[in-house]
Each structure stands twice: as C-alpha cells, then as structure tokens.
Amino acid sequence: MKKILIIGFVFLTLISTIFCSISIAQTEFSKALRTCETYRQDGSITHNGEVFDLTITLDKSRNKCVYKEKIHQGKKYQLLTCNFENGQLPAIADSMEKYTNFYKKEIAKNKIFEAKMTTNGEVFQKYLANPKYCTITHSKN
C-alpha cells in the first residue's frame, strides 16, 4: 500500500512539474497564435541609436491567420504580412514557445520580442522568407 502511495505521489509531482513547465513556456502571443485569436502588442526597439516602434497583430481572415509585424518611425514603415493556414499554427506556436523559453532573460527586458516572429530563425527560414506565406511592403517617400 505504501509503495502505491509513493508511486502515486511521485506521478502527481511529475505531472504537476510538467504542467508548470508548459504554462511557463506559453506566452499570451503563443496562446493567441495557437488558435488565431485576435492579438495586438505595441513596443519599440533600438537599432544603431535610433528607436523604432513596432505593432504586432494577429487576426482571422477566410480560414487563414494573418500575422502583421509593422516597424515604423513617423510616417515611414516596413510591414511584414503573413497568411498562415490553421494547420500550421500549432508548429509555429511551439517554435515561438521554445524561442521564448530559450531567450527568456532577453525577452523579460523587452516583451515585444515574444511576438516578433522575425527574430526566430526557425520560423523565419521556414515561413517568413517564403513569399507563399509572407510579403513585405514599405512606405513610399
């Protein structure tokens, strides 16, 4: 009887540890991405001494999930727009969760990076660099 209780306790401890690890890895963005819930995050990044504002959104559109990453400075902008199939979302969300978990210290300093897909090399290579899924538009001067 004691063995069964000890095994049960160890099993419950293991399961609770796994669930805690999973909940830590998920972010608001990866949860929203997994089911393509409406999402918006604003932030800024500094590059070469200049500050660039970012707006990241997710929206549903005709059986697709539309991801937009807009980098803007005044009226000038660069906009990445991606259209993902619903079947692709779990793999992309998993990759973003792994990325967030690996870079959690850096992301803690600037939360915009948890949703900025262009910083995730795996997602960039597989989807963002593929014109089948993503396009980039620029402001016209």
mmCIF file of C-alpha atoms in Angstrom:
data_model
loop_
_atom_site.group_PDB
_atom_site.id
_atom_site.type_symbol
_atom_site.label_atom_id
_atom_site.label_comp_id
_atom_site.label_asym_id
_atom_site.label_seq_id
_atom_site.Cartn_x
_atom_site.Cartn_y
_atom_site.Cartn_z
ATOM 1 C CA MET A 1 0.000 0.000 0.000
ATOM 2 C CA LYS A 2 2.835 2.411 0.870
ATOM 3 C CA LYS A 3 4.504 1.675 -2.483
ATOM 4 C CA ILE A 4 1.300 2.596 -4.330
ATOM 5 C CA LEU A 5 1.009 5.850 -2.374
ATOM 6 C CA ILE A 6 4.662 6.730 -3.014
ATOM 7 C CA ILE A 7 4.354 5.924 -6.735
ATOM 8 C CA GLY A 8 1.134 7.953 -6.892
ATOM 9 C CA PHE A 9 2.779 10.907 -5.143
ATOM 10 C CA VAL A 10 5.806 10.777 -7.468
ATOM 11 C CA PHE A 11 3.500 10.574 -10.505
ATOM 12 C CA LEU A 12 1.412 13.557 -9.353
ATOM 13 C CA THR A 13 4.565 15.557 -8.624
ATOM 14 C CA LEU A 14 5.930 14.744 -12.082
ATOM 15 C CA ILE A 15 2.648 15.703 -13.791
ATOM 16 C CA SER A 16 2.382 18.993 -11.879
ATOM 17 C CA THR A 17 6.011 19.818 -12.776
ATOM 18 C CA ILE A 18 5.299 19.177 -16.456
ATOM 19 C CA PHE A 19 2.186 21.369 -16.393
ATOM 20 C CA CYS A 20 4.076 24.160 -14.634
ATOM 21 C CA SER A 21 6.840 23.977 -17.250
ATOM 22 C CA ILE A 22 4.298 24.134 -20.072
ATOM 23 C CA SER A 23 2.479 27.114 -18.592
ATOM 24 C CA ILE A 24 5.757 28.989 -18.126
ATOM 25 C CA ALA A 25 6.753 28.433 -21.760
ATOM 26 C CA GLN A 26 3.439 29.709 -23.137
ATOM 27 C CA THR A 27 3.010 33.417 -23.625
ATOM 28 C CA GLU A 28 -0.061 35.470 -24.450
ATOM 29 C CA PHE A 29 1.155 35.574 -28.029
ATOM 30 C CA SER A 30 1.747 31.831 -28.428
ATOM 31 C CA LYS A 31 -1.668 31.091 -26.872
ATOM 32 C CA ALA A 32 -3.335 33.523 -29.285
ATOM 33 C CA LEU A 33 -1.347 32.169 -32.233
ATOM 34 C CA ARG A 34 -2.256 28.550 -31.491
ATOM 35 C CA THR A 35 -5.954 29.300 -32.187
ATOM 36 C CA CYS A 36 -5.568 32.581 -34.104
ATOM 37 C CA GLU A 37 -7.260 34.752 -31.521
ATOM 38 C CA THR A 38 -7.174 38.491 -32.065
ATOM 39 C CA TYR A 39 -3.937 39.864 -30.615
ATOM 40 C CA ARG A 40 -2.097 43.184 -30.580
ATOM 41 C CA GLN A 41 1.151 44.251 -28.988
ATOM 42 C CA ASP A 42 2.938 47.576 -29.308
ATOM 43 C CA GLY A 43 6.535 48.196 -28.351
ATOM 44 C CA SER A 44 9.810 49.640 -29.539
ATOM 45 C CA ILE A 45 13.353 48.552 -30.275
ATOM 46 C CA THR A 46 16.593 50.479 -30.557
ATOM 47 C CA HIS A 47 18.876 49.852 -33.513
ATOM 48 C CA ASN A 48 22.043 51.863 -34.236
ATOM 49 C CA GLY A 49 20.951 54.520 -31.763
ATOM 50 C CA GLU A 50 17.527 55.004 -33.380
ATOM 51 C CA VAL A 51 14.215 53.989 -31.819
ATOM 52 C CA PHE A 52 11.740 52.105 -33.994
ATOM 53 C CA ASP A 53 8.156 51.489 -32.952
ATOM 54 C CA LEU A 54 6.574 48.094 -33.556
ATOM 55 C CA THR A 55 2.992 46.959 -33.816
ATOM 56 C CA ILE A 56 2.317 43.225 -33.971
ATOM 57 C CA THR A 57 -1.155 41.853 -34.659
ATOM 58 C CA LEU A 58 -2.958 38.574 -35.295
ATOM 59 C CA ASP A 59 -6.381 38.386 -36.958
ATOM 60 C CA LYS A 60 -8.532 35.723 -38.596
ATOM 61 C CA SER A 61 -9.325 36.078 -42.288
ATOM 62 C CA ARG A 62 -11.012 33.486 -44.541
ATOM 63 C CA ASN A 63 -9.676 30.290 -42.950
ATOM 64 C CA LYS A 64 -6.241 31.870 -42.502
ATOM 65 C CA CYS A 65 -4.447 33.537 -39.647
ATOM 66 C CA VAL A 66 -2.960 36.910 -40.577
ATOM 67 C CA TYR A 67 0.192 37.965 -38.736
ATOM 68 C CA LYS A 68 1.424 41.529 -39.187
ATOM 69 C CA GLU A 69 4.665 42.981 -37.915
ATOM 70 C CA LYS A 70 4.897 46.706 -38.606
ATOM 71 C CA ILE A 71 8.110 48.610 -37.884
ATOM 72 C CA HIS A 72 7.521 52.336 -38.101
ATOM 73 C CA GLN A 73 9.245 55.591 -37.439
ATOM 74 C CA GLY A 74 6.976 58.574 -38.013
ATOM 75 C CA LYS A 75 5.254 58.059 -41.372
ATOM 76 C CA LYS A 76 7.904 55.644 -42.674
ATOM 77 C CA TYR A 77 7.180 51.965 -42.148
ATOM 78 C CA GLN A 78 8.000 48.432 -43.180
ATOM 79 C CA LEU A 79 5.171 45.901 -42.900
ATOM 80 C CA LEU A 80 5.535 42.127 -42.909
ATOM 81 C CA THR A 81 2.200 40.401 -43.570
ATOM 82 C CA CYS A 82 1.900 36.619 -43.323
ATOM 83 C CA ASN A 83 -1.071 34.394 -44.062
ATOM 84 C CA PHE A 84 -0.836 31.072 -42.249
ATOM 85 C CA GLU A 85 -3.050 28.019 -42.653
ATOM 86 C CA ASN A 86 -4.748 26.922 -39.439
ATOM 87 C CA GLY A 87 -2.867 23.606 -39.611
ATOM 88 C CA GLN A 88 0.484 25.435 -39.453
ATOM 89 C CA LEU A 89 -0.342 27.345 -36.271
ATOM 90 C CA PRO A 90 0.490 24.677 -33.637
ATOM 91 C CA ALA A 91 4.008 24.140 -35.051
ATOM 92 C CA ILE A 92 4.654 27.885 -35.292
ATOM 93 C CA ALA A 93 3.319 28.438 -31.751
ATOM 94 C CA ASP A 94 5.534 25.591 -30.453
ATOM 95 C CA SER A 95 8.572 27.143 -32.118
ATOM 96 C CA MET A 96 7.777 30.561 -30.626
ATOM 97 C CA GLU A 97 7.381 28.980 -27.166
ATOM 98 C CA LYS A 98 10.789 27.273 -27.479
ATOM 99 C CA TYR A 99 12.295 30.550 -28.669
ATOM 100 C CA THR A 100 10.734 32.453 -25.752
ATOM 101 C CA ASN A 101 11.901 29.871 -23.243
ATOM 102 C CA PHE A 102 15.474 29.943 -24.617
ATOM 103 C CA TYR A 103 15.653 33.766 -24.637
ATOM 104 C CA LYS A 104 13.504 34.433 -21.564
ATOM 105 C CA LYS A 105 16.058 36.790 -19.942
ATOM 106 C CA GLU A 106 16.290 38.949 -23.060
ATOM 107 C CA ILE A 107 12.528 38.886 -23.618
ATOM 108 C CA ALA A 108 11.940 39.900 -19.998
ATOM 109 C CA LYS A 109 13.790 43.144 -20.833
ATOM 110 C CA ASN A 110 11.611 43.852 -23.897
ATOM 111 C CA LYS A 111 8.323 41.946 -24.168
ATOM 112 C CA ILE A 112 7.809 42.838 -27.842
ATOM 113 C CA PHE A 113 10.264 40.065 -28.780
ATOM 114 C CA GLU A 114 7.910 37.299 -27.575
ATOM 115 C CA ALA A 115 5.639 38.125 -30.542
ATOM 116 C CA LYS A 116 8.254 39.340 -33.048
ATOM 117 C CA MET A 117 8.474 36.322 -35.346
ATOM 118 C CA THR A 118 11.321 37.796 -37.403
ATOM 119 C CA THR A 119 13.724 37.194 -34.508
ATOM 120 C CA ASN A 120 13.005 33.433 -34.507
ATOM 121 C CA GLY A 121 15.406 31.883 -37.039
ATOM 122 C CA GLU A 122 13.443 28.643 -37.445
ATOM 123 C CA VAL A 123 10.156 30.447 -38.191
ATOM 124 C CA PHE A 124 11.950 32.990 -40.389
ATOM 125 C CA GLN A 125 13.571 30.318 -42.569
ATOM 126 C CA LYS A 126 10.507 28.115 -42.872
ATOM 127 C CA TYR A 127 7.751 30.714 -43.289
ATOM 128 C CA LEU A 128 8.689 34.391 -43.251
ATOM 129 C CA ALA A 129 11.237 34.187 -46.064
ATOM 130 C CA ASN A 130 8.730 32.261 -48.198
ATOM 131 C CA PRO A 131 6.606 34.526 -50.457
ATOM 132 C CA LYS A 132 3.946 31.802 -50.444
ATOM 133 C CA TYR A 133 3.159 32.895 -46.870
ATOM 134 C CA CYS A 134 4.612 36.374 -46.323
ATOM 135 C CA THR A 135 5.077 39.693 -48.108
ATOM 136 C CA ILE A 136 6.860 42.906 -47.159
ATOM 137 C CA THR A 137 5.583 46.341 -48.038
ATOM 138 C CA HIS A 138 7.261 49.718 -47.417
ATOM 139 C CA SER A 139 6.058 53.266 -47.099
ATOM 140 C CA LYS A 140 6.594 55.382 -50.153
ATOM 141 C CA ASN A 141 8.530 58.607 -49.632
#
